[in-house]
Coordinates of C-alpha atoms and ligand atoms in Angstrom, one line a residue:
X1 CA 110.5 86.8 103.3
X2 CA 107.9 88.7 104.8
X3 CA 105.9 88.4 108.1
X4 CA 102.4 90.4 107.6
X5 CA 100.1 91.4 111.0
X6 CA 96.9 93.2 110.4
X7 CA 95.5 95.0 113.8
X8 CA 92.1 95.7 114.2
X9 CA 92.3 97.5 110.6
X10 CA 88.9 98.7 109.1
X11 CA 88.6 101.2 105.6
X12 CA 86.2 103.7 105.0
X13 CA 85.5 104.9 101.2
X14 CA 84.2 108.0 100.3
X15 CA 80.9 108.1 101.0
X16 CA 80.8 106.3 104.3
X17 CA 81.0 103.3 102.8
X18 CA 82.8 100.5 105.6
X19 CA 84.3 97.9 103.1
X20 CA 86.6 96.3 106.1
X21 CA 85.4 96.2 109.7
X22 CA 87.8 95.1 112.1
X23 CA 90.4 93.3 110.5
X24 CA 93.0 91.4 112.4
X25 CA 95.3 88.8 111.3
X26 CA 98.8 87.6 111.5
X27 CA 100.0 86.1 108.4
X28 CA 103.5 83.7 109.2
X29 CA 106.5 84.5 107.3
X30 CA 106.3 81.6 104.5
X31 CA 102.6 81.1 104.8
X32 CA 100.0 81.2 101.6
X33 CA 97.0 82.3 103.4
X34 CA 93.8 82.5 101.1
X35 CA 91.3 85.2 101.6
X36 CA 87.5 83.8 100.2
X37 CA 84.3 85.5 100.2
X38 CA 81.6 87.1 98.1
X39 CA 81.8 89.3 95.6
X40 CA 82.4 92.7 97.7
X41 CA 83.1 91.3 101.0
X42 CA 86.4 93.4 101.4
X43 CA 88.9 91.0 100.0
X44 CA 90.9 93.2 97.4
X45 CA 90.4 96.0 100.0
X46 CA 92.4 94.2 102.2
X47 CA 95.2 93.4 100.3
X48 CA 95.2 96.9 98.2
X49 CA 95.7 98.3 102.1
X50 CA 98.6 95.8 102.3
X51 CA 100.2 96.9 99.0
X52 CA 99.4 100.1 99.8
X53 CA 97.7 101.3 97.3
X54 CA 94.5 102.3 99.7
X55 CA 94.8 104.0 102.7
X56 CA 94.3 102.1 106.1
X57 CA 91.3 104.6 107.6
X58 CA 92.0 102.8 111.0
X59 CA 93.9 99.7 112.6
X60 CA 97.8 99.3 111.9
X61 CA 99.7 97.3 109.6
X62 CA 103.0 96.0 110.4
X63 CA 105.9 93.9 107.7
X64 CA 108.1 91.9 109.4
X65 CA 106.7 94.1 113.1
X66 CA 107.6 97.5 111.7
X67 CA 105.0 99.9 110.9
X68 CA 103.9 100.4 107.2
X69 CA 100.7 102.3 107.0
X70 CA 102.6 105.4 105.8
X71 CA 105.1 103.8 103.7
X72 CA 104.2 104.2 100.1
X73 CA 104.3 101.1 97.6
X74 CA 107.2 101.0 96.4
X75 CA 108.9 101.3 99.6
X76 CA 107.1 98.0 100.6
X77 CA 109.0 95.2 98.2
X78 CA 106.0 93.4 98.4
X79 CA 104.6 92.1 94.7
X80 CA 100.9 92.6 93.4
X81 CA 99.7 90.0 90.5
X82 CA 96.2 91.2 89.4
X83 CA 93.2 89.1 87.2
X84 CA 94.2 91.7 84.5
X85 CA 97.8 91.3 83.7
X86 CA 98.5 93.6 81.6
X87 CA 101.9 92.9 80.1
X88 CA 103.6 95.3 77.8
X89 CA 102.6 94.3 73.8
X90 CA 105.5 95.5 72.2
X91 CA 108.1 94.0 74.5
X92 CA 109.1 90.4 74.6
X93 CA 108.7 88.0 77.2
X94 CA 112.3 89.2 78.3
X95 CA 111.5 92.6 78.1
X96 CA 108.3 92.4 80.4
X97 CA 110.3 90.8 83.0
X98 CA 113.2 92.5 82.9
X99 CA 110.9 96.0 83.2
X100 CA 110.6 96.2 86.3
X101 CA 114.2 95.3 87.8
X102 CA 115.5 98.1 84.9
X103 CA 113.3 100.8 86.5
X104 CA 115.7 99.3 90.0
X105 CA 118.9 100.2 87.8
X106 CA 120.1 96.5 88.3
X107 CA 123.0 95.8 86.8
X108 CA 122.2 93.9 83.0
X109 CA 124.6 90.9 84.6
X110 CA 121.6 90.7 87.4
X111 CA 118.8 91.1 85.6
X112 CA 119.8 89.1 83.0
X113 CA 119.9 85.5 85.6
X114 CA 116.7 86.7 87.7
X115 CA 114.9 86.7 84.6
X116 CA 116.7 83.3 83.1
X117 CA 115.8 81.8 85.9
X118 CA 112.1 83.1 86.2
X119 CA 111.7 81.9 82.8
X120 CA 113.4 78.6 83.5
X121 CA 111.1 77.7 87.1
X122 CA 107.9 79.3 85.1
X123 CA 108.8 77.1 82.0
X124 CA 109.3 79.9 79.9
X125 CA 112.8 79.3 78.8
X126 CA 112.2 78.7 74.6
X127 CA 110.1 81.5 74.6
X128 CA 111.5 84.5 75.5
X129 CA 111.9 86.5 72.4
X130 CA 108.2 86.0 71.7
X131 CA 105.9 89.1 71.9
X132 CA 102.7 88.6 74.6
X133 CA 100.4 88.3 71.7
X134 CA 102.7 85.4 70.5
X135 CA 101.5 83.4 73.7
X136 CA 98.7 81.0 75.1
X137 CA 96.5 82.2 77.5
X138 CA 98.4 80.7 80.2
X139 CA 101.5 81.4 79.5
X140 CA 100.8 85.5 79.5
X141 CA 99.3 84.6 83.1
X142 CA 103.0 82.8 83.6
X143 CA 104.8 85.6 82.4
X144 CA 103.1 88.0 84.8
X145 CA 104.1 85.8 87.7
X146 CA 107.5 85.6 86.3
X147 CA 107.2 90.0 86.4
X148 CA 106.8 89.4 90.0
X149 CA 109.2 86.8 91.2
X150 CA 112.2 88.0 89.2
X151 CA 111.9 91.2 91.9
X152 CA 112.3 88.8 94.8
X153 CA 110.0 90.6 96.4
X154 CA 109.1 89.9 100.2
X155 CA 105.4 88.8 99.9
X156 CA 102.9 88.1 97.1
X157 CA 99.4 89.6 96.7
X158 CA 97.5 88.0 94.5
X159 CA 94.0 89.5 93.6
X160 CA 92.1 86.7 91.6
X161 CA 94.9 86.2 89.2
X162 CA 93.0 83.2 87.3
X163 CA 89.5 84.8 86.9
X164 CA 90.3 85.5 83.3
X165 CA 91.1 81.8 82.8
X166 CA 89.1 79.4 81.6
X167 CA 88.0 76.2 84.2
X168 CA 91.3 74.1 82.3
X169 CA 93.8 76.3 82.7
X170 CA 92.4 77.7 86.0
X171 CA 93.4 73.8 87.2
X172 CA 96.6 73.8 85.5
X173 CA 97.9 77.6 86.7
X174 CA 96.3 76.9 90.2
X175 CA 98.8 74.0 90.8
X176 CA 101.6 75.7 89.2
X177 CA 101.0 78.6 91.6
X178 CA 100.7 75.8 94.7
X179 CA 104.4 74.0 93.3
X180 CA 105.7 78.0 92.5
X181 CA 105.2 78.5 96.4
X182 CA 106.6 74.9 97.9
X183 CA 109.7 75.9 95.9
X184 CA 110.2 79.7 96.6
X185 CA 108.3 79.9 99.9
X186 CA 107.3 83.5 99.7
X187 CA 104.7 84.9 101.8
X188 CA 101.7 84.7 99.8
X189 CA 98.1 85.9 100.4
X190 CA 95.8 85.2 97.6
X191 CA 92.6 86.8 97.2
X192 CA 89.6 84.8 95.0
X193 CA 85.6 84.6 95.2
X194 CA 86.1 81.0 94.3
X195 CA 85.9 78.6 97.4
X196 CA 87.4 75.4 95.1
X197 CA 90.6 77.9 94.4
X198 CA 90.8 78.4 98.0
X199 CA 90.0 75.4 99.7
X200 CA 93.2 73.7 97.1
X201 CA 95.7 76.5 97.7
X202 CA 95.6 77.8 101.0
X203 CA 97.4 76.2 103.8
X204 CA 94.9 78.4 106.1
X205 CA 91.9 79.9 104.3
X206 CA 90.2 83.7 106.2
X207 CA 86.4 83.5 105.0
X208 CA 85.3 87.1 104.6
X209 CA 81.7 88.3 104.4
X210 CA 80.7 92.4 104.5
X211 CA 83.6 93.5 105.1
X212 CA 84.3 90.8 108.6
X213 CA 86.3 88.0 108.9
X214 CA 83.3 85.2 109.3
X215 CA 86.5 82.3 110.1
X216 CA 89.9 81.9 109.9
X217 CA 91.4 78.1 109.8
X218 CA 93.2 75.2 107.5
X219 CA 90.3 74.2 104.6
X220 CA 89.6 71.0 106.6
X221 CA 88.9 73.0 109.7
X222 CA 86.7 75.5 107.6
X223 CA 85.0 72.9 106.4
X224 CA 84.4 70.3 108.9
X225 CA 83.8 72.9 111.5
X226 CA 82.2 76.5 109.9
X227 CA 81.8 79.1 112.2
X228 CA 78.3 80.4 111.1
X229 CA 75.7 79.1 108.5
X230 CA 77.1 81.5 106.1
X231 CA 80.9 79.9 105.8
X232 CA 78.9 76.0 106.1
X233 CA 77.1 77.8 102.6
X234 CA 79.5 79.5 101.2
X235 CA 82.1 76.3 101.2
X236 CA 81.7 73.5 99.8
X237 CA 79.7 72.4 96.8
X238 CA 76.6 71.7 96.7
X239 CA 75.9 74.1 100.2
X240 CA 75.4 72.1 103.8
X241 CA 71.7 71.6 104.1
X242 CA 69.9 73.4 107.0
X243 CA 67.3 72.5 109.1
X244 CA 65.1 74.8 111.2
X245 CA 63.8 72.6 114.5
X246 CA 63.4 72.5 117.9
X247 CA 65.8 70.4 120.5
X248 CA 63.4 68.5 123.0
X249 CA 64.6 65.7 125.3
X250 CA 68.0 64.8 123.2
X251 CA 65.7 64.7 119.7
X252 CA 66.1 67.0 116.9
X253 CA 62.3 67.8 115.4
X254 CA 61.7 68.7 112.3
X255 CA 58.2 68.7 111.1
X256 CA 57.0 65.7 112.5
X257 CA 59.9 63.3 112.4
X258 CA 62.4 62.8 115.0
X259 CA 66.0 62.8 115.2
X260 CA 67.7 61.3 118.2
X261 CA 71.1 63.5 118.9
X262 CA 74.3 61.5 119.5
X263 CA 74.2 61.9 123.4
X264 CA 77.1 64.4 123.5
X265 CA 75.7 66.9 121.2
X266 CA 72.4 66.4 123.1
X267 CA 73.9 67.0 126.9
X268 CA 76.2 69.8 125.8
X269 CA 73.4 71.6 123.7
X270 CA 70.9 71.3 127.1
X271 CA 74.0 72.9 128.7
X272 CA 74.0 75.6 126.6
X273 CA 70.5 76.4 127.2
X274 CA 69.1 75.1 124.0
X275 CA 67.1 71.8 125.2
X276 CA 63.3 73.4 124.1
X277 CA 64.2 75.8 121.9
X278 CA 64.1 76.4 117.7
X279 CA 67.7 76.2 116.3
X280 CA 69.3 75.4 113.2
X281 CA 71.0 72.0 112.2
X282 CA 73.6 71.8 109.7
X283 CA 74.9 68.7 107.7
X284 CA 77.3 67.9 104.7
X285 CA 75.6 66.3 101.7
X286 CA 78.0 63.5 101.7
X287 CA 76.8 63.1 105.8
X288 CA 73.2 62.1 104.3
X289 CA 74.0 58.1 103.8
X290 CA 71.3 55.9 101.9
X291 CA 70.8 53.0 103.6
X292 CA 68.4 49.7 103.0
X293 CA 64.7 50.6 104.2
X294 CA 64.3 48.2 106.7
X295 CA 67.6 49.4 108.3
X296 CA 65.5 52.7 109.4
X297 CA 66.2 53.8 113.2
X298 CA 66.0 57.3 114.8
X299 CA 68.3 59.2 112.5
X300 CA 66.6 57.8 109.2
X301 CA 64.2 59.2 107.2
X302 CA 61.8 57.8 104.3
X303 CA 61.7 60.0 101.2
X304 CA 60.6 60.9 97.5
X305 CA 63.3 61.4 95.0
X306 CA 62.9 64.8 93.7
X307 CA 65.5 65.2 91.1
X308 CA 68.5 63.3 90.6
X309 CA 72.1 64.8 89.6
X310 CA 74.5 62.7 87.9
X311 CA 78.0 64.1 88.9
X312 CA 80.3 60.9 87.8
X313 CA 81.2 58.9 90.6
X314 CA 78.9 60.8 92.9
X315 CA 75.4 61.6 92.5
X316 CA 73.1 64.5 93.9
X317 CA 69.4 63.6 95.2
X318 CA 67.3 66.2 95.8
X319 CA 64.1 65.5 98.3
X320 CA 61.5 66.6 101.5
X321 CA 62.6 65.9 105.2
X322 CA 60.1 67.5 107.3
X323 CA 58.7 69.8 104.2
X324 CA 62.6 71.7 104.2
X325 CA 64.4 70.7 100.9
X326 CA 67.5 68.6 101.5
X327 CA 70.3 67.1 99.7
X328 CA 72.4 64.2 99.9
X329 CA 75.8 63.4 97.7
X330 CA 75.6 59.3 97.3
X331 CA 77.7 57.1 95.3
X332 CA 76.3 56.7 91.8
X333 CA 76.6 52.8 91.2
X334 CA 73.0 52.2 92.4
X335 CA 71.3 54.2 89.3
X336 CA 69.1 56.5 91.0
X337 CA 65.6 57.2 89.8
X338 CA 63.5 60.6 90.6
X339 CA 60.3 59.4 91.5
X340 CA 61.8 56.5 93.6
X341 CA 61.6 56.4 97.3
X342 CA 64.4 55.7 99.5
X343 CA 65.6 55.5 103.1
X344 CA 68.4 57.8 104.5
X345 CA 70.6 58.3 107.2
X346 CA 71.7 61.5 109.0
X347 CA 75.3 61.1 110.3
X348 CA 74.3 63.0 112.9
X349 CA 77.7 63.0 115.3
X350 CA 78.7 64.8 112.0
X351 CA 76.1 67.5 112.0
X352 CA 76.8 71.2 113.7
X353 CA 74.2 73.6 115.5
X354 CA 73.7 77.0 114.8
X355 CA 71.7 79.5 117.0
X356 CA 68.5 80.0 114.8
X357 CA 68.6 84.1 115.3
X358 CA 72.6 84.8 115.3
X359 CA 73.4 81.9 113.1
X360 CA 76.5 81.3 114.8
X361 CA 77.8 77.6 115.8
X362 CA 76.4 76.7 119.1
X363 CA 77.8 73.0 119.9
X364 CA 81.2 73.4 119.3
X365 CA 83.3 74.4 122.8
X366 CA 84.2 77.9 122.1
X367 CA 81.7 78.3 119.7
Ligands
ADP401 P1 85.8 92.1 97.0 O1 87.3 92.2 96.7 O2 85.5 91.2 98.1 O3 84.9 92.0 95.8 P2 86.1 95.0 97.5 O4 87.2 95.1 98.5 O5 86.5 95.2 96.1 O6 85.4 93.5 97.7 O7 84.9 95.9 97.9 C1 84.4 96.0 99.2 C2 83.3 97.1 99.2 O8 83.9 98.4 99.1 C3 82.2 97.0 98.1 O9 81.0 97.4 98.7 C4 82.7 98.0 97.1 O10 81.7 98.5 96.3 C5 83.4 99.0 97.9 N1 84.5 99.7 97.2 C6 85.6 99.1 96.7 N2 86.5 100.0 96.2 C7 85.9 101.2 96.4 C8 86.2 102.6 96.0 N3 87.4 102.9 95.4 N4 85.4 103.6 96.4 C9 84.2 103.3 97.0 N5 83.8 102.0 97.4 C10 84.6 101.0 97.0

């Protein structure tokens, strides 16, 4: 069990180049936090610094609130499962678990019931005497976890540990690691570019982007609430749509339409120092409601239907409001058309404001 505190920890590669900036985080004993973000935001930086395998250029790291910049890997008891698993091919499924905890000098007695009972929570137990090359995709990826929980180590790192995986057995391995963790309740941070992976496995998600932390919350929080117009694009699928237009008076304008703000949004926006001025709008697909055209009011729009996206139950329409693209996520029963017009609603009391230059939330106390 393993409690993990960043402070203000950044890491500079040769070359000058800043792949973390500032990096401070305290990650509960027990927790699975997920790190998301683009490819090369700093993620696998981050937790190579907490496996020590990369030195921390500045900003301390503590386990459990003692100091561990200096103390080398192995000293850590904290266990690393990468994309690329690599398991030894001429051992069994025994011998690659029981590697590790022979290096330890265990006695045979031990490592003989941490790895039966690996095998047994990984549902490995009838194939043990198999060579890797004698197993399924996913169960190589199973016998790597069962490498790192037969140490009992204090925390897991996992660096995109499904990448390799196709979309099925991503599904399948991505619940296996969620039940793996409700039952063992290791510290766990988890590393992926995927914001599905993250948004179903952490309990709190840290959205990283050039090397910063861009938000740290649960997924509903992330996603409900984003920090900046980059974490409202980066999660969730499709992307919140964004609107550039000016607040006047308590109405959004875009183009030449009209918005009226639910009176809250309006009064705390004005005093904030926004009322007149060009800002960004940001709403959920699924926040963009089609409703009957003579139902229009001041937070409908009329509009062409562009292209239409069956999904299955839900269904993407692509159109124009105010000449900016826009998309909304409707149930599919009504068998949308391109080419057909329709009327839709902006939940508006749904929507979030960004400042149009910093891109940062703006009506959100605190923001
Ligand atoms: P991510 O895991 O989000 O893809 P990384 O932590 O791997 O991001 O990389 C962050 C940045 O640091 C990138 O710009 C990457 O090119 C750079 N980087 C990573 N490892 C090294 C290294 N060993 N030497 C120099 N630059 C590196």
């Amino acid at each position: 069990m393993a409690d993990i505190r960043f402070e203000h920890v950044s890491k500079v590669y040769h070359g000058d180049i800043e792949a973390v900036r500032d990096f401070s985080l305290h990650i509960s004993d027990q927790e699975f936090l997920v790190i998301v973000g683009p490819s090369g935001s700093g993620k696998s930086t981050v937790l190579r610094m907490a496996a020590g395998l990369e030195e921390i250029t500045k900003g301390n790291l503590y386990l459990d609130g003692k100091l561990i910049n200096n103390i080398p890997p192995k000293d850590r008891d904290l266990a690393m499962v990468f994309q690329h698993y690599a398991l030894y091919p001429h051992m069994t499924v025994y011998g690659n678990m029981a590697f590790s905890l022979k290096l330890q000098k265990l006695p045979k007695s031990e490592i003989d019931k941490r790895v039966r009972w690996a095998a047994d929570v990984l549902g490995l137990k009838g194939k043990l005497d198999r060579k890797p090359r004698e197993l399924s995709g996913g169960e190589r990826q199973r016998v790597a976890l069962g490498r790192a929980i037969v140490r009992h180590p204090q925390a897991f790192l996992f660096d995109e540990p499904l990448s390799n995986l196709d979309a099925m057995l991503r599904v399948q391995m991505r619940n296996e690691i969620k039940k793996l963790h409700q039952q063992l309740k290791t510290t766990s941070i988890y590393v992926t570019h995927d914001q599905v992976e993250a948004m179903t496995l952490g309990t709190r998600l840290v959205v990283m982007k050039e090397g910063e932390i861009q938000q740290v919350g649960t997924p509903q929080e992330v996603y409900e609430n984003p920090a900046n117009q980059f974490v409202g694009e980066f999660i969730g699928s499709p992307a919140m749509n964004f609107f550039v237009g000016r607040l006047e008076n308590g109405f959004f304008q875009i183009g030449d339409l009209f918005f009226k703000l639910p009176e809250q949004k309006a009064s705390f926006l004005k005093a904030r120092g926004y009322d007149r001025q060009t800002v960004l709008l940001g709403i959920r697909p699924e926040h963009i409601i089609t409703v009957s055209e003579g139902m229009t009011d001041s937070a409908t729009v009329t509009a062409n239907i562009q292209l239409v996206e069956f999904m299955g139950a839900e269904t993407i329409l692509s159109f124009h409001v105010g000449g900016q693209p826009c998309l909304a996520k409707v149930p599919s029963d009504k068998g949308w058309k391109a080419g057909e017009q329709a009327a839709f609603r902006f939940q508006l009391e749904k929507s979030c404001f960004f400042d149009a230059k910093t891109k940062w939330r703006i009506d959100k106390a605190g923001s």
